[in-house]
Amino acid sequence: MSLPTEELKLEIVNAATGKPLGAKASPSADGALVVRDFPDDGPRPERWQFTPVPPAKGGPPAAEQEQAYVIRNATGGKVLDNPATADRGVRQGDAAAGRKSQQWHLVPVPGEPGLYFIEGLADGSVLDLGEPGEADTRVVLSAHDENAASQRWRLVPTEPERSSDAVLRWAPLSHWNGRRSWRLDYSTALRPTTDATPSFSDMLLVLEAFGSDERAGGWKSEGAAGSPGQPSWWAGPGARFLVGTTSEGRHDIVGLRPAKGAVAATGRGDGTFVEEERVLVAPVPSPNPADLWTFADITGDGRADAIVLAADGVRVSLQGEDGKFAPAGGEVVLKSFGHGKAAGGWLAEKHPRFLVDTTGDGRVDIVGCHDDGVRVSLQDEKGKFAPLAEEPVLRAFGHGEKAGGWLVDEHPRFLVDTTGDGRVDIVGCHANGVWVSLQDEEGVFADPLYVMDEFGVDQGWTSVAEHPRFLLRTTTDKAADLVGFGPRGVVVSRGRGDGTFEPARLVLNDFGQAQGWTGKKHLRFLADLTGDGNQDIVGFGDEGVWVSHGRGDGRFDRAQLVCRGFGYNENAGGWRVDRHPRFLADVTGDGRVDIVGFGGPGVYVARNLFRRFRTR
């Protein structure tokens, strides 16, 4: 279960009563602790911060020690204390360095995501409830009882702290004689702050095409679709995305038309696009709605090639120096990984497929998770892909029960180098948590190792769409970290560089289900928006685009509203996840990541203005 970082402020709520923990008297004074109701029109429940206690010197390695915390009242600074009195009452008092009576373990309740026993380091007793009073119930220490609901506590993040400015509007003002005038008034809308880091321009309609409206082409995604940077990014008919088709870094708009193949609008390199639509890649013979497309450089020449998972296997159209793709319809390079029976019967809803350099030789290979496990086709020096072996390279991470019963919509899988040896490993988030299979020098994948009970369905991560997860570097070291948008907010588990991860931490009370973010309404990404090498969180929320700047240590700053557009609310554009794809890419050629969205009337762009604000 994800533990909170010390910056977060949380309510501690008793699971049996639903009442939050607080001081019986003043939050700033020494005294007994109770749980009680807080009326809507009264003071808000008290908030608490969890400060990690440094590992004990001379003991086991830090990774093997159970993390202890000092639990501090965010209002008055007092800390939870076990005074060891006869009545076993828990109190708050002044902090004292090293005092074990003020140190606590958070012990997850098995099978109950988000619930904890709060265990004292001094004697192993846990927070419990005493006899109810007239208005409150005293908090006491009791022997641990795994069946006692009164000993279970939920950590509830408080409202997220965000930065934005109010917007003025003209409001009607009626008079006694029936005449009407207008005055300036605050609206319910928000606008970006001028010192947002980074900030973006207003969104501008740059091309009246590739939109969901009929006048803009009536585009609609009909097949599987994903976002670049997410696991197994492949797109079906009707999808629109951006492709860096040249080694110069220019991005073109690409859309998939069943009868035409991939059509494109050439980018001018200044954030605008040529209005004329051209056929970029001809369709495969007998195109099928189940065909999946992606663009990737598989030859190492810096130019994106077109790859199609077709009925008869993997088809590839290489891009030449003149920018043209050949052959028309693609060449079948591997009679596998396709949705036809002869190509293995691979289905998008069951079998994720990846393009990745698995060996570190600079050549892209093809990896897929079928019913019976992991299948790999290596690319040789001549650009040929090896036929699949009769047996999978690993009987795990597959859809079938004997291979783990992995589901595409619930269990994300990643192929990332977690050890720094140049070879990719397999990392998956199953129902019970995170599993890792390391690849050795011979290219053999080891049996999966269970490394963490987090990021899984059993911990409240219900689906890939609802709770996106990423495996990438968030710190200055080379190890990849797990980052996810969980039920309570942003969770990070830092990689140790050996295929294992540190305990998951709740680092930001935002962008999560508890703060109103949902996969049906909102998109969330990670990208370096400022050029400092740190990953930032980008969320397309109700009011517009929110950004939390990465600190470079696995933590993130409070969210700032950086663009009043591309949002779910009507006054932010009325953007919908199922109709309006949005991307982060440098379309102006200035080295900064911009926002590109495919709305109803066409293509919108908001330019990244970060450097302009920094130099003011």
Coordinates of C-alpha atoms in Angstrom, one line a residue:
M1 CA 0.0 0.0 0.0
S2 CA 1.2 3.5 -0.8
L3 CA 2.4 5.4 2.3
P4 CA 2.3 9.2 2.4
T5 CA 5.2 11.6 2.1
E6 CA 5.8 14.1 4.8
E7 CA 4.5 17.1 2.8
L8 CA 1.0 15.7 2.5
K9 CA -1.7 16.6 4.9
L10 CA -4.3 13.9 5.5
E11 CA -7.3 13.2 7.7
I12 CA -7.1 10.1 9.8
V13 CA -10.6 8.5 9.7
N14 CA -11.7 5.6 11.8
A15 CA -13.2 2.9 9.5
A16 CA -15.8 1.7 12.0
T17 CA -17.4 5.1 12.7
G18 CA -16.3 7.2 9.7
K19 CA -15.3 9.9 12.1
P20 CA -11.9 11.7 11.9
L21 CA -9.2 11.9 14.5
G22 CA -8.7 15.2 16.4
A23 CA -7.7 16.8 19.7
K24 CA -10.4 16.8 22.4
A25 CA -9.5 20.4 23.2
S26 CA -7.4 22.7 21.0
P27 CA -5.3 21.4 18.0
S28 CA -2.4 23.5 19.4
A29 CA -2.5 22.2 22.9
D30 CA -1.4 19.0 24.7
G31 CA -4.2 16.7 25.5
A32 CA -6.3 13.6 24.7
L33 CA -7.3 12.6 21.2
V34 CA -10.8 11.6 20.1
V35 CA -12.9 10.9 17.0
R36 CA -16.0 13.0 16.5
D37 CA -18.3 14.4 13.9
F38 CA -17.5 17.8 12.2
P39 CA -20.6 19.6 11.0
D40 CA -20.5 21.2 7.5
D41 CA -20.8 24.7 9.0
G42 CA -18.2 24.1 11.7
P43 CA -14.4 23.8 11.8
R44 CA -12.9 21.3 9.4
P45 CA -11.4 18.1 10.7
E46 CA -7.8 18.2 11.8
R47 CA -5.1 17.3 9.3
W48 CA -2.0 15.2 10.0
Q49 CA 1.5 14.9 8.4
F50 CA 3.6 11.7 8.5
T51 CA 7.3 12.4 8.9
P52 CA 9.5 9.3 8.2
V53 CA 12.0 8.3 10.9
P54 CA 15.5 7.8 9.7
P55 CA 16.6 4.1 9.7
A56 CA 18.2 2.9 12.9
K57 CA 22.0 2.9 12.8
G58 CA 23.8 -0.4 13.2
G59 CA 20.6 -2.3 12.3
P60 CA 19.5 -4.2 9.1
P61 CA 19.8 -2.3 5.8
A62 CA 17.3 0.5 5.3
A63 CA 15.5 -1.5 2.6
E64 CA 14.8 -4.3 5.2
Q65 CA 13.6 -2.0 8.0
E66 CA 9.9 -1.3 8.4
Q67 CA 9.4 2.4 8.0
A68 CA 8.4 4.3 11.1
Y69 CA 6.7 7.7 11.2
V70 CA 6.2 10.6 13.6
I71 CA 2.5 11.7 13.1
R72 CA 2.2 15.5 13.5
N73 CA -0.9 17.7 13.8
A74 CA -0.6 20.0 10.8
T75 CA -2.3 22.9 12.8
G76 CA -0.4 23.0 16.0
G77 CA 2.6 20.9 15.4
K78 CA 1.9 18.5 18.2
V79 CA 2.6 14.8 17.7
L80 CA 0.9 11.5 18.5
D81 CA 2.3 10.1 21.7
N82 CA 1.8 6.9 23.8
P83 CA 2.1 8.2 27.4
A84 CA 1.9 4.6 28.8
T85 CA -0.8 5.6 31.3
A86 CA -3.2 3.2 33.0
D87 CA -6.1 4.4 30.9
R88 CA -4.2 3.6 27.7
G89 CA -5.4 6.9 26.2
V90 CA -3.5 8.4 23.3
R91 CA -2.4 12.0 23.5
Q92 CA -0.7 14.7 21.5
G93 CA 2.3 16.6 22.8
D94 CA 5.6 18.2 22.0
A95 CA 7.9 16.2 19.8
A96 CA 11.1 14.7 21.3
A97 CA 13.8 13.4 19.0
G98 CA 14.3 9.7 19.1
R99 CA 11.4 9.0 21.5
K100 CA 9.9 5.6 20.5
S101 CA 6.6 6.4 22.1
Q102 CA 6.1 9.0 19.3
Q103 CA 7.0 6.6 16.5
W104 CA 4.4 4.6 14.6
H105 CA 4.1 1.9 11.9
L106 CA 1.4 1.9 9.2
V107 CA 0.4 -1.7 8.7
P108 CA -1.8 -2.4 5.7
V109 CA -5.0 -4.3 6.4
P110 CA -4.9 -7.4 4.2
G111 CA -7.5 -7.3 1.4
E112 CA -8.7 -3.8 2.4
P113 CA -7.1 -1.2 0.1
G114 CA -6.5 2.1 1.9
L115 CA -7.0 0.8 5.4
Y116 CA -4.2 0.6 8.0
F117 CA -3.5 -0.4 11.6
I118 CA -1.5 2.4 13.3
E119 CA 0.9 0.4 15.4
G120 CA 3.1 1.9 18.2
L121 CA 6.8 1.2 17.9
A122 CA 7.2 1.2 21.7
D123 CA 5.0 -1.8 22.6
G124 CA 3.2 -3.0 19.4
S125 CA -0.2 -1.9 20.5
V126 CA -2.5 -0.2 18.0
L127 CA -4.9 2.8 17.9
D128 CA -8.4 1.8 18.9
L129 CA -11.6 3.3 20.2
G130 CA -12.6 3.4 23.9
E131 CA -16.1 3.8 25.2
P132 CA -18.2 6.4 23.3
G133 CA -18.9 9.7 25.0
E134 CA -21.8 12.1 24.5
A135 CA -20.1 13.9 21.6
D136 CA -16.9 12.1 20.9
T137 CA -15.1 8.8 21.4
R138 CA -11.7 8.6 23.2
V139 CA -8.8 7.0 21.2
V140 CA -6.9 4.4 23.1
L141 CA -4.2 1.7 22.6
S142 CA -5.2 -1.9 22.4
A143 CA -3.6 -5.3 21.6
H144 CA -3.8 -5.9 17.8
D145 CA -7.0 -7.7 16.7
E146 CA -7.1 -8.3 12.9
N147 CA -10.9 -8.6 13.1
A148 CA -11.6 -5.4 15.0
A149 CA -13.0 -2.7 12.7
S150 CA -12.4 0.0 15.3
Q151 CA -8.7 -0.6 14.9
R152 CA -8.7 0.2 11.2
W153 CA -8.0 3.7 9.9
R154 CA -8.2 5.4 6.5
L155 CA -5.8 8.1 5.4
V156 CA -7.9 10.7 3.5
P157 CA -6.0 13.3 1.5
T158 CA -7.3 16.8 1.9
E159 CA -8.4 19.0 -0.9
P160 CA -5.5 19.6 -3.4
E161 CA -3.6 22.8 -3.2
R162 CA -3.6 24.4 -6.7
S163 CA -2.6 27.8 -8.2
S164 CA -4.8 29.7 -10.6
D165 CA -6.5 33.1 -10.9
A166 CA -10.1 34.0 -10.9
V167 CA -11.7 35.3 -14.0
L168 CA -13.8 38.5 -14.2
R169 CA -16.9 38.5 -16.3
W170 CA -19.6 41.0 -17.2
A171 CA -22.7 40.3 -15.1
P172 CA -26.1 41.8 -15.8
L173 CA -27.4 44.3 -13.2
S174 CA -31.2 44.9 -13.2
H175 CA -32.8 48.2 -12.0
W176 CA -36.2 49.0 -10.5
N177 CA -37.3 50.8 -13.7
G178 CA -36.7 47.7 -15.9
R179 CA -33.5 49.0 -17.4
R180 CA -30.4 46.8 -17.4
S181 CA -26.7 47.6 -17.0
W182 CA -23.6 45.5 -16.6
R183 CA -20.8 45.3 -14.0
L184 CA -17.6 43.3 -13.6
D185 CA -17.9 40.2 -11.3
Y186 CA -16.0 37.1 -10.5
S187 CA -17.0 34.1 -12.5
T188 CA -16.7 30.4 -11.5
A189 CA -14.0 30.0 -14.1
L190 CA -10.3 30.0 -13.6
R191 CA -7.4 31.2 -15.6
P192 CA -3.7 30.4 -15.6
T193 CA -1.4 32.4 -13.3
T194 CA 1.2 34.4 -15.2
D195 CA 4.0 32.9 -13.2
A196 CA 3.0 29.3 -13.9
T197 CA 5.9 27.0 -14.5
P198 CA 5.5 26.4 -17.4
S199 CA 2.6 28.3 -19.0
F200 CA 1.0 28.0 -22.4
S201 CA -0.7 30.3 -24.8
D202 CA -4.4 30.2 -25.4
M203 CA -5.4 27.4 -27.7
L204 CA -5.5 28.4 -31.4
L205 CA -7.4 26.6 -34.2
V206 CA -4.7 26.0 -36.8
L207 CA -6.3 23.5 -39.1
E208 CA -10.0 23.0 -39.9
A209 CA -9.6 19.3 -40.6
F210 CA -9.1 16.0 -38.7
G211 CA -11.9 17.1 -36.3
S212 CA -14.9 15.2 -35.0
D213 CA -17.4 17.6 -36.6
E214 CA -18.7 16.8 -40.1
R215 CA -17.2 19.9 -41.6
A216 CA -13.8 18.9 -40.2
G217 CA -14.0 15.3 -41.6
G218 CA -16.2 13.6 -39.0
W219 CA -13.3 11.7 -37.6
K220 CA -14.1 9.0 -35.0
S221 CA -11.9 6.4 -33.5
E222 CA -13.4 3.0 -34.3
G223 CA -10.6 0.6 -33.2
A224 CA -8.0 0.2 -30.5
A225 CA -6.2 3.4 -29.7
G226 CA -3.7 4.6 -27.2
S227 CA -1.3 7.4 -26.5
P228 CA 2.4 7.5 -27.3
G229 CA 4.4 6.8 -24.1
Q230 CA 1.8 4.3 -22.8
P231 CA 2.4 0.6 -23.0
S232 CA 1.6 -1.1 -26.3
W233 CA 0.7 2.0 -28.3
W234 CA -1.2 1.0 -31.4
A235 CA -4.0 2.8 -33.2
G236 CA -7.0 1.6 -35.2
P237 CA -9.2 3.2 -37.9
G238 CA -10.2 6.7 -37.2
A239 CA -7.3 7.5 -34.9
R240 CA -5.4 10.7 -35.1
F241 CA -1.9 11.4 -33.8
L242 CA 1.4 13.2 -34.4
V243 CA 4.4 11.6 -36.1
G244 CA 7.9 12.9 -36.3
T245 CA 8.3 11.7 -39.9
T246 CA 11.7 13.2 -40.4
S247 CA 15.1 13.3 -38.7
E248 CA 14.6 17.1 -38.4
G249 CA 12.1 16.7 -35.6
R250 CA 9.2 18.2 -37.4
H251 CA 5.8 16.7 -36.6
D252 CA 3.1 15.9 -39.1
I253 CA -0.6 15.1 -38.3
V254 CA -1.5 11.6 -39.3
G255 CA -5.0 10.0 -39.4
L256 CA -6.1 6.5 -40.3
R257 CA -8.7 6.2 -43.0
P258 CA -9.7 2.5 -43.7
A259 CA -9.9 3.1 -47.5
K260 CA -6.9 5.4 -47.8
G261 CA -4.5 4.1 -45.2
A262 CA -2.6 6.8 -43.3
V263 CA -3.3 10.3 -44.5
A264 CA -1.3 13.3 -43.3
A265 CA -1.1 17.1 -43.0
T266 CA 2.5 18.3 -43.2
G267 CA 3.7 20.4 -40.4
R268 CA 5.4 23.6 -41.2
G269 CA 7.5 23.6 -38.1
D270 CA 5.9 26.7 -36.6
G271 CA 2.8 25.2 -35.0
T272 CA 0.7 25.2 -38.2
F273 CA 0.0 22.6 -40.8
V274 CA -0.5 22.5 -44.6
E275 CA -4.2 22.4 -45.3
E276 CA -3.9 19.8 -48.1
E277 CA -4.4 16.2 -47.0
R278 CA -2.1 13.7 -48.6
V279 CA -1.8 9.9 -48.5
L280 CA 1.2 9.1 -46.4
V281 CA 1.1 5.3 -46.4
A282 CA -1.2 3.3 -48.7
P283 CA -3.5 0.8 -46.9
V284 CA -2.6 -2.8 -46.6
P285 CA -4.4 -5.2 -49.0
S286 CA -7.9 -5.9 -47.8
P287 CA -7.8 -3.5 -44.9
N288 CA -9.6 -4.7 -41.7
P289 CA -10.9 -2.8 -38.8
A290 CA -8.8 -5.0 -36.6
D291 CA -5.6 -3.8 -38.2
L292 CA -3.4 -1.8 -35.8
W293 CA -0.9 0.9 -36.8
T294 CA 2.0 2.6 -35.2
F295 CA 5.1 4.6 -36.4
A296 CA 8.6 3.9 -35.1
D297 CA 12.1 4.1 -36.3
I298 CA 13.0 0.4 -36.7
T299 CA 16.1 0.9 -38.9
G300 CA 18.0 3.4 -36.8
D301 CA 18.2 6.0 -39.6
G302 CA 16.2 8.6 -37.6
R303 CA 13.1 8.4 -39.7
A304 CA 9.8 6.9 -38.6
D305 CA 8.6 3.8 -40.4
A306 CA 5.0 2.5 -40.6
I307 CA 4.2 -0.8 -38.9
V308 CA 0.9 -2.5 -39.2
L309 CA -0.3 -5.5 -37.3
A310 CA -2.5 -6.9 -40.1
A311 CA -4.4 -10.2 -40.6
D312 CA -1.4 -11.9 -42.3
G313 CA 1.2 -10.7 -39.8
V314 CA 3.5 -7.7 -39.3
R315 CA 3.7 -5.4 -42.3
V316 CA 6.4 -2.6 -42.6
S317 CA 6.7 0.4 -44.9
L318 CA 10.1 1.9 -44.6
Q319 CA 10.5 5.6 -45.1
G320 CA 13.1 6.7 -47.6
E321 CA 15.3 9.7 -47.7
D322 CA 12.7 11.5 -49.8
G323 CA 10.1 11.0 -47.1
K324 CA 8.1 8.5 -49.0
F325 CA 7.0 5.1 -47.6
A326 CA 7.5 1.9 -49.6
P327 CA 6.3 -0.6 -50.5
A328 CA 2.7 0.4 -50.9
G329 CA 0.7 -1.6 -48.4
G330 CA 3.8 -2.6 -46.5
E331 CA 5.9 -5.8 -46.8
V332 CA 5.1 -8.8 -44.6
V333 CA 8.2 -9.1 -42.4
L334 CA 6.8 -11.6 -40.0
K335 CA 3.9 -14.0 -40.4
S336 CA 2.9 -13.7 -36.7
F337 CA 1.6 -11.1 -34.2
G338 CA -1.4 -10.6 -36.6
H339 CA -5.1 -11.0 -35.9
G340 CA -5.6 -13.6 -38.6
K341 CA -5.6 -17.3 -37.7
A342 CA -2.5 -18.0 -39.8
A343 CA -0.6 -15.2 -38.0
G344 CA -1.4 -16.4 -34.5
G345 CA -4.8 -14.9 -33.8
W346 CA -3.5 -12.0 -31.8
L347 CA -6.3 -9.8 -30.5
A348 CA -6.0 -6.2 -29.2
E349 CA -8.3 -6.9 -26.2
K350 CA -6.2 -9.9 -25.1
H351 CA -2.6 -9.6 -26.4
P352 CA -0.4 -6.5 -26.0
R353 CA 2.5 -6.1 -28.5
F354 CA 5.6 -4.0 -28.2
L355 CA 8.3 -2.6 -30.4
V356 CA 11.5 -2.4 -28.3
D357 CA 15.2 -3.0 -28.4
T358 CA 15.3 -6.0 -26.1
T359 CA 19.1 -6.7 -26.3
G360 CA 20.7 -3.3 -26.4
D361 CA 22.1 -3.8 -29.9
G362 CA 20.3 -0.7 -31.3
R363 CA 17.8 -2.7 -33.3
V364 CA 14.1 -2.8 -32.6
D365 CA 12.5 -6.2 -31.8
I366 CA 8.9 -7.3 -31.6
V367 CA 7.5 -8.6 -28.3
G368 CA 4.0 -9.9 -27.6
C369 CA 2.1 -11.4 -24.7
H370 CA -0.1 -14.2 -26.0
D371 CA -2.3 -16.7 -24.2
D372 CA 0.7 -19.0 -23.3
G373 CA 3.2 -16.2 -22.4
V374 CA 5.8 -13.9 -23.9
R375 CA 6.9 -14.3 -27.5
V376 CA 9.9 -12.5 -29.0
S377 CA 11.1 -11.9 -32.6
L378 CA 14.6 -10.4 -32.7
Q379 CA 15.8 -8.2 -35.6
D380 CA 19.2 -9.1 -37.1
E381 CA 21.8 -6.9 -38.7
K382 CA 20.1 -7.2 -42.1
G383 CA 16.8 -6.0 -40.7
K384 CA 15.2 -9.4 -40.8
F385 CA 12.9 -10.5 -38.0
A386 CA 13.3 -14.1 -36.7
P387 CA 10.3 -16.5 -36.8
L388 CA 8.8 -17.2 -33.5
A389 CA 10.0 -20.3 -31.6
E390 CA 7.6 -23.1 -30.9
E391 CA 7.6 -22.3 -27.2
P392 CA 7.3 -18.9 -25.5
V393 CA 10.4 -17.4 -24.0
L394 CA 8.5 -17.0 -20.7
R395 CA 5.4 -18.8 -19.6
A396 CA 4.1 -15.7 -17.7
F397 CA 2.5 -12.3 -18.4
G398 CA 0.0 -14.1 -20.7
H399 CA -3.8 -14.0 -21.1
G400 CA -4.3 -17.7 -20.3
E401 CA -4.7 -18.9 -16.8
K402 CA -1.5 -21.0 -16.9
A403 CA 0.4 -17.9 -17.9
G404 CA -1.0 -15.7 -15.1
G405 CA -4.4 -14.6 -16.5
W406 CA -3.2 -11.1 -17.4
L407 CA -5.9 -8.8 -18.7
V408 CA -5.2 -5.9 -21.1
D409 CA -7.7 -3.5 -19.4
E410 CA -6.6 -4.2 -15.9
H411 CA -2.9 -5.3 -15.9
P412 CA -0.4 -3.0 -17.6
R413 CA 2.9 -4.5 -18.7
F414 CA 6.1 -2.7 -19.5
L415 CA 9.4 -3.6 -21.2
V416 CA 12.0 -1.4 -19.6
D417 CA 15.6 -1.8 -18.5
T418 CA 15.3 -1.8 -14.7
T419 CA 19.0 -2.8 -13.9
G420 CA 21.1 -0.6 -16.2
D421 CA 22.6 -3.5 -18.1
G422 CA 21.1 -2.4 -21.5
R423 CA 18.6 -5.3 -21.7
V424 CA 14.9 -4.8 -21.2
D425 CA 13.1 -6.5 -18.4
I426 CA 9.4 -7.2 -18.1
V427 CA 7.4 -5.4 -15.4
G428 CA 3.7 -6.0 -14.9
C429 CA 1.1 -4.8 -12.5
H430 CA -1.2 -7.7 -11.7
A431 CA -4.2 -7.9 -9.4
N432 CA -2.0 -8.5 -6.3
G433 CA 0.8 -6.1 -7.1
V434 CA 4.0 -5.7 -9.2
W435 CA 5.9 -8.6 -10.8
V436 CA 9.3 -8.4 -12.5
S437 CA 11.2 -10.8 -14.9
L438 CA 14.8 -9.9 -15.4
Q439 CA 16.7 -10.7 -18.7
D440 CA 20.2 -12.1 -18.4
E441 CA 23.2 -11.7 -20.8
E442 CA 22.0 -14.8 -22.8
G443 CA 18.6 -13.2 -23.5
V444 CA 16.8 -15.5 -21.1
F445 CA 14.0 -14.1 -19.0
A446 CA 13.9 -15.3 -15.4
D447 CA 10.7 -16.5 -13.7
P448 CA 8.8 -13.5 -12.5
L449 CA 9.5 -12.2 -9.0
Y450 CA 6.8 -10.6 -6.9
V451 CA 8.4 -7.3 -5.7
M452 CA 5.6 -5.1 -4.3
D453 CA 2.0 -5.1 -3.1
E454 CA 0.9 -1.9 -4.8
F455 CA -0.3 -0.7 -8.2
G456 CA -2.7 -3.6 -8.5
V457 CA -6.5 -4.2 -8.6
D458 CA -6.4 -5.5 -5.0
Q459 CA -5.0 -2.2 -3.9
G460 CA -7.8 -0.2 -5.6
W461 CA -6.2 0.3 -9.0
T462 CA -9.3 -0.9 -10.9
S463 CA -8.2 -0.4 -14.6
V464 CA -5.6 0.9 -16.9
A465 CA -7.9 3.7 -18.1
E466 CA -9.0 4.8 -14.6
H467 CA -5.5 4.6 -13.1
P468 CA -2.7 5.2 -15.7
R469 CA 0.7 3.9 -14.7
F470 CA 4.1 4.7 -16.2
L471 CA 7.6 3.2 -15.8
L472 CA 10.2 5.9 -16.4
R473 CA 12.9 7.9 -14.6
T474 CA 11.8 10.7 -12.3
T475 CA 15.1 11.3 -10.5
T476 CA 18.7 12.1 -11.5
D477 CA 19.8 8.5 -11.3
K478 CA 19.4 5.9 -14.1
A479 CA 16.9 3.7 -12.5
A480 CA 13.3 3.6 -13.8
D481 CA 10.5 4.4 -11.3
L482 CA 6.9 3.4 -11.2
V483 CA 4.5 6.4 -11.3
G484 CA 0.7 6.0 -11.1
F485 CA -2.4 8.0 -10.8
G486 CA -4.1 6.0 -8.0
P487 CA -7.3 6.1 -6.0
R488 CA -5.8 8.8 -3.6
G489 CA -3.5 10.7 -5.8
V490 CA -0.1 10.4 -7.4
V491 CA 2.0 7.4 -6.2
V492 CA 5.7 6.9 -6.9
S493 CA 7.9 3.9 -6.2
R494 CA 11.5 4.6 -6.9
G495 CA 13.5 1.9 -8.7
R496 CA 16.6 0.6 -6.9
G497 CA 18.4 -0.4 -10.1
D498 CA 18.2 -4.1 -9.5
G499 CA 14.7 -4.9 -10.7
T500 CA 13.1 -4.1 -7.3
F501 CA 11.4 -0.9 -6.1
E502 CA 11.3 1.1 -2.9
P503 CA 8.0 1.2 -1.0
A504 CA 5.3 3.1 -2.9
R505 CA 4.7 6.7 -1.6
L506 CA 1.7 8.9 -2.1
V507 CA 3.5 12.1 -3.2
L508 CA 0.7 14.4 -4.3
N509 CA -2.9 14.6 -3.3
D510 CA -4.0 15.5 -6.8
F511 CA -4.8 13.9 -10.2
G512 CA -6.4 10.9 -8.5
Q513 CA -9.8 9.4 -8.1
A514 CA -10.2 11.1 -4.7
Q515 CA -9.7 14.5 -6.3
G516 CA -12.4 13.9 -9.0
W517 CA -10.1 12.7 -11.8
T518 CA -11.5 9.9 -13.9
G519 CA -10.4 8.0 -17.0
K520 CA -13.7 8.7 -18.7
K521 CA -13.3 12.5 -18.5
H522 CA -9.6 13.3 -18.0
L523 CA -6.2 12.5 -19.6
R524 CA -3.0 12.4 -17.6
F525 CA 0.6 12.2 -18.9
L526 CA 4.2 12.6 -17.8
A527 CA 6.5 14.8 -19.9
D528 CA 9.5 17.1 -19.5
L529 CA 7.8 20.5 -20.2
T530 CA 10.7 22.8 -19.1
G531 CA 13.8 21.1 -20.5
D532 CA 15.3 20.5 -17.1
G533 CA 15.4 16.7 -17.5
N534 CA 12.6 16.1 -15.0
Q535 CA 9.3 14.6 -15.8
D536 CA 6.3 16.8 -15.1
I537 CA 2.7 15.8 -14.6
V538 CA 0.3 17.1 -17.2
G539 CA -3.5 16.6 -16.6
F540 CA -6.3 17.6 -18.9
G541 CA -8.9 18.3 -16.2
D542 CA -12.3 20.0 -16.0
E543 CA -11.0 23.6 -16.1
G544 CA -8.2 23.1 -18.5
V545 CA -4.6 21.9 -18.4
W546 CA -3.0 21.4 -15.0
V547 CA 0.8 20.9 -14.5
S548 CA 2.8 19.7 -11.5
H549 CA 6.4 20.4 -12.0
G550 CA 8.8 17.5 -11.2
R551 CA 11.4 18.2 -8.6
G552 CA 13.8 15.5 -9.8
D553 CA 13.6 13.4 -6.6
G554 CA 10.3 11.5 -7.3
R555 CA 8.2 14.3 -5.9
F556 CA 6.1 17.0 -7.6
D557 CA 5.0 20.6 -6.9
R558 CA 1.4 21.7 -6.4
A559 CA -0.6 21.8 -9.6
Q560 CA -0.9 25.0 -11.6
L561 CA -3.5 25.8 -14.2
V562 CA -1.3 26.5 -17.3
C563 CA -3.9 26.6 -20.1
R564 CA -7.6 27.5 -20.1
G565 CA -8.5 25.1 -22.8
F566 CA -8.6 21.4 -23.7
G567 CA -10.7 20.7 -20.6
Y568 CA -13.9 18.8 -20.0
N569 CA -16.1 21.7 -18.9
E570 CA -17.9 23.6 -21.7
N571 CA -16.1 26.9 -20.8
A572 CA -12.8 25.0 -21.2
G573 CA -13.8 23.6 -24.7
G574 CA -15.9 20.6 -23.8
W575 CA -13.3 18.1 -24.7
R576 CA -14.1 14.4 -24.5
V577 CA -11.7 11.5 -24.1
D578 CA -13.5 9.3 -26.6
R579 CA -13.7 11.9 -29.4
H580 CA -10.9 14.4 -28.9
P581 CA -7.3 13.0 -28.6
R582 CA -4.7 15.3 -27.2
F583 CA -0.9 15.1 -27.4
L584 CA 2.3 16.7 -26.1
A585 CA 4.9 17.4 -28.8
D586 CA 7.2 20.1 -30.0
V587 CA 5.4 21.4 -33.1
T588 CA 7.1 24.8 -33.3
G589 CA 10.7 23.6 -33.4
D590 CA 11.9 25.7 -30.4
G591 CA 12.7 22.7 -28.2
R592 CA 9.6 23.1 -26.0
V593 CA 6.7 20.6 -25.7
D594 CA 3.5 22.1 -27.0
I595 CA -0.1 20.9 -26.6
V596 CA -2.0 19.7 -29.7
G597 CA -5.6 18.6 -29.6
F598 CA -8.1 17.3 -32.2
G599 CA -11.3 19.0 -31.3
G600 CA -14.6 19.2 -33.1
P601 CA -13.8 22.0 -35.6
G602 CA -10.2 20.7 -36.2
V603 CA -6.7 20.9 -34.8
Y604 CA -5.8 23.2 -31.9
V605 CA -2.4 24.2 -30.7
A606 CA -1.3 25.9 -27.5
R607 CA 2.4 26.9 -27.5
N608 CA 4.7 26.4 -24.6
L609 CA 5.7 29.8 -23.2
F610 CA 8.0 28.6 -20.4
R611 CA 11.2 30.3 -21.4
R612 CA 9.4 33.6 -22.1
F613 CA 8.1 33.7 -18.6
R614 CA 11.4 32.7 -17.0
T615 CA 13.3 35.5 -18.7
R616 CA 10.9 38.3 -17.7

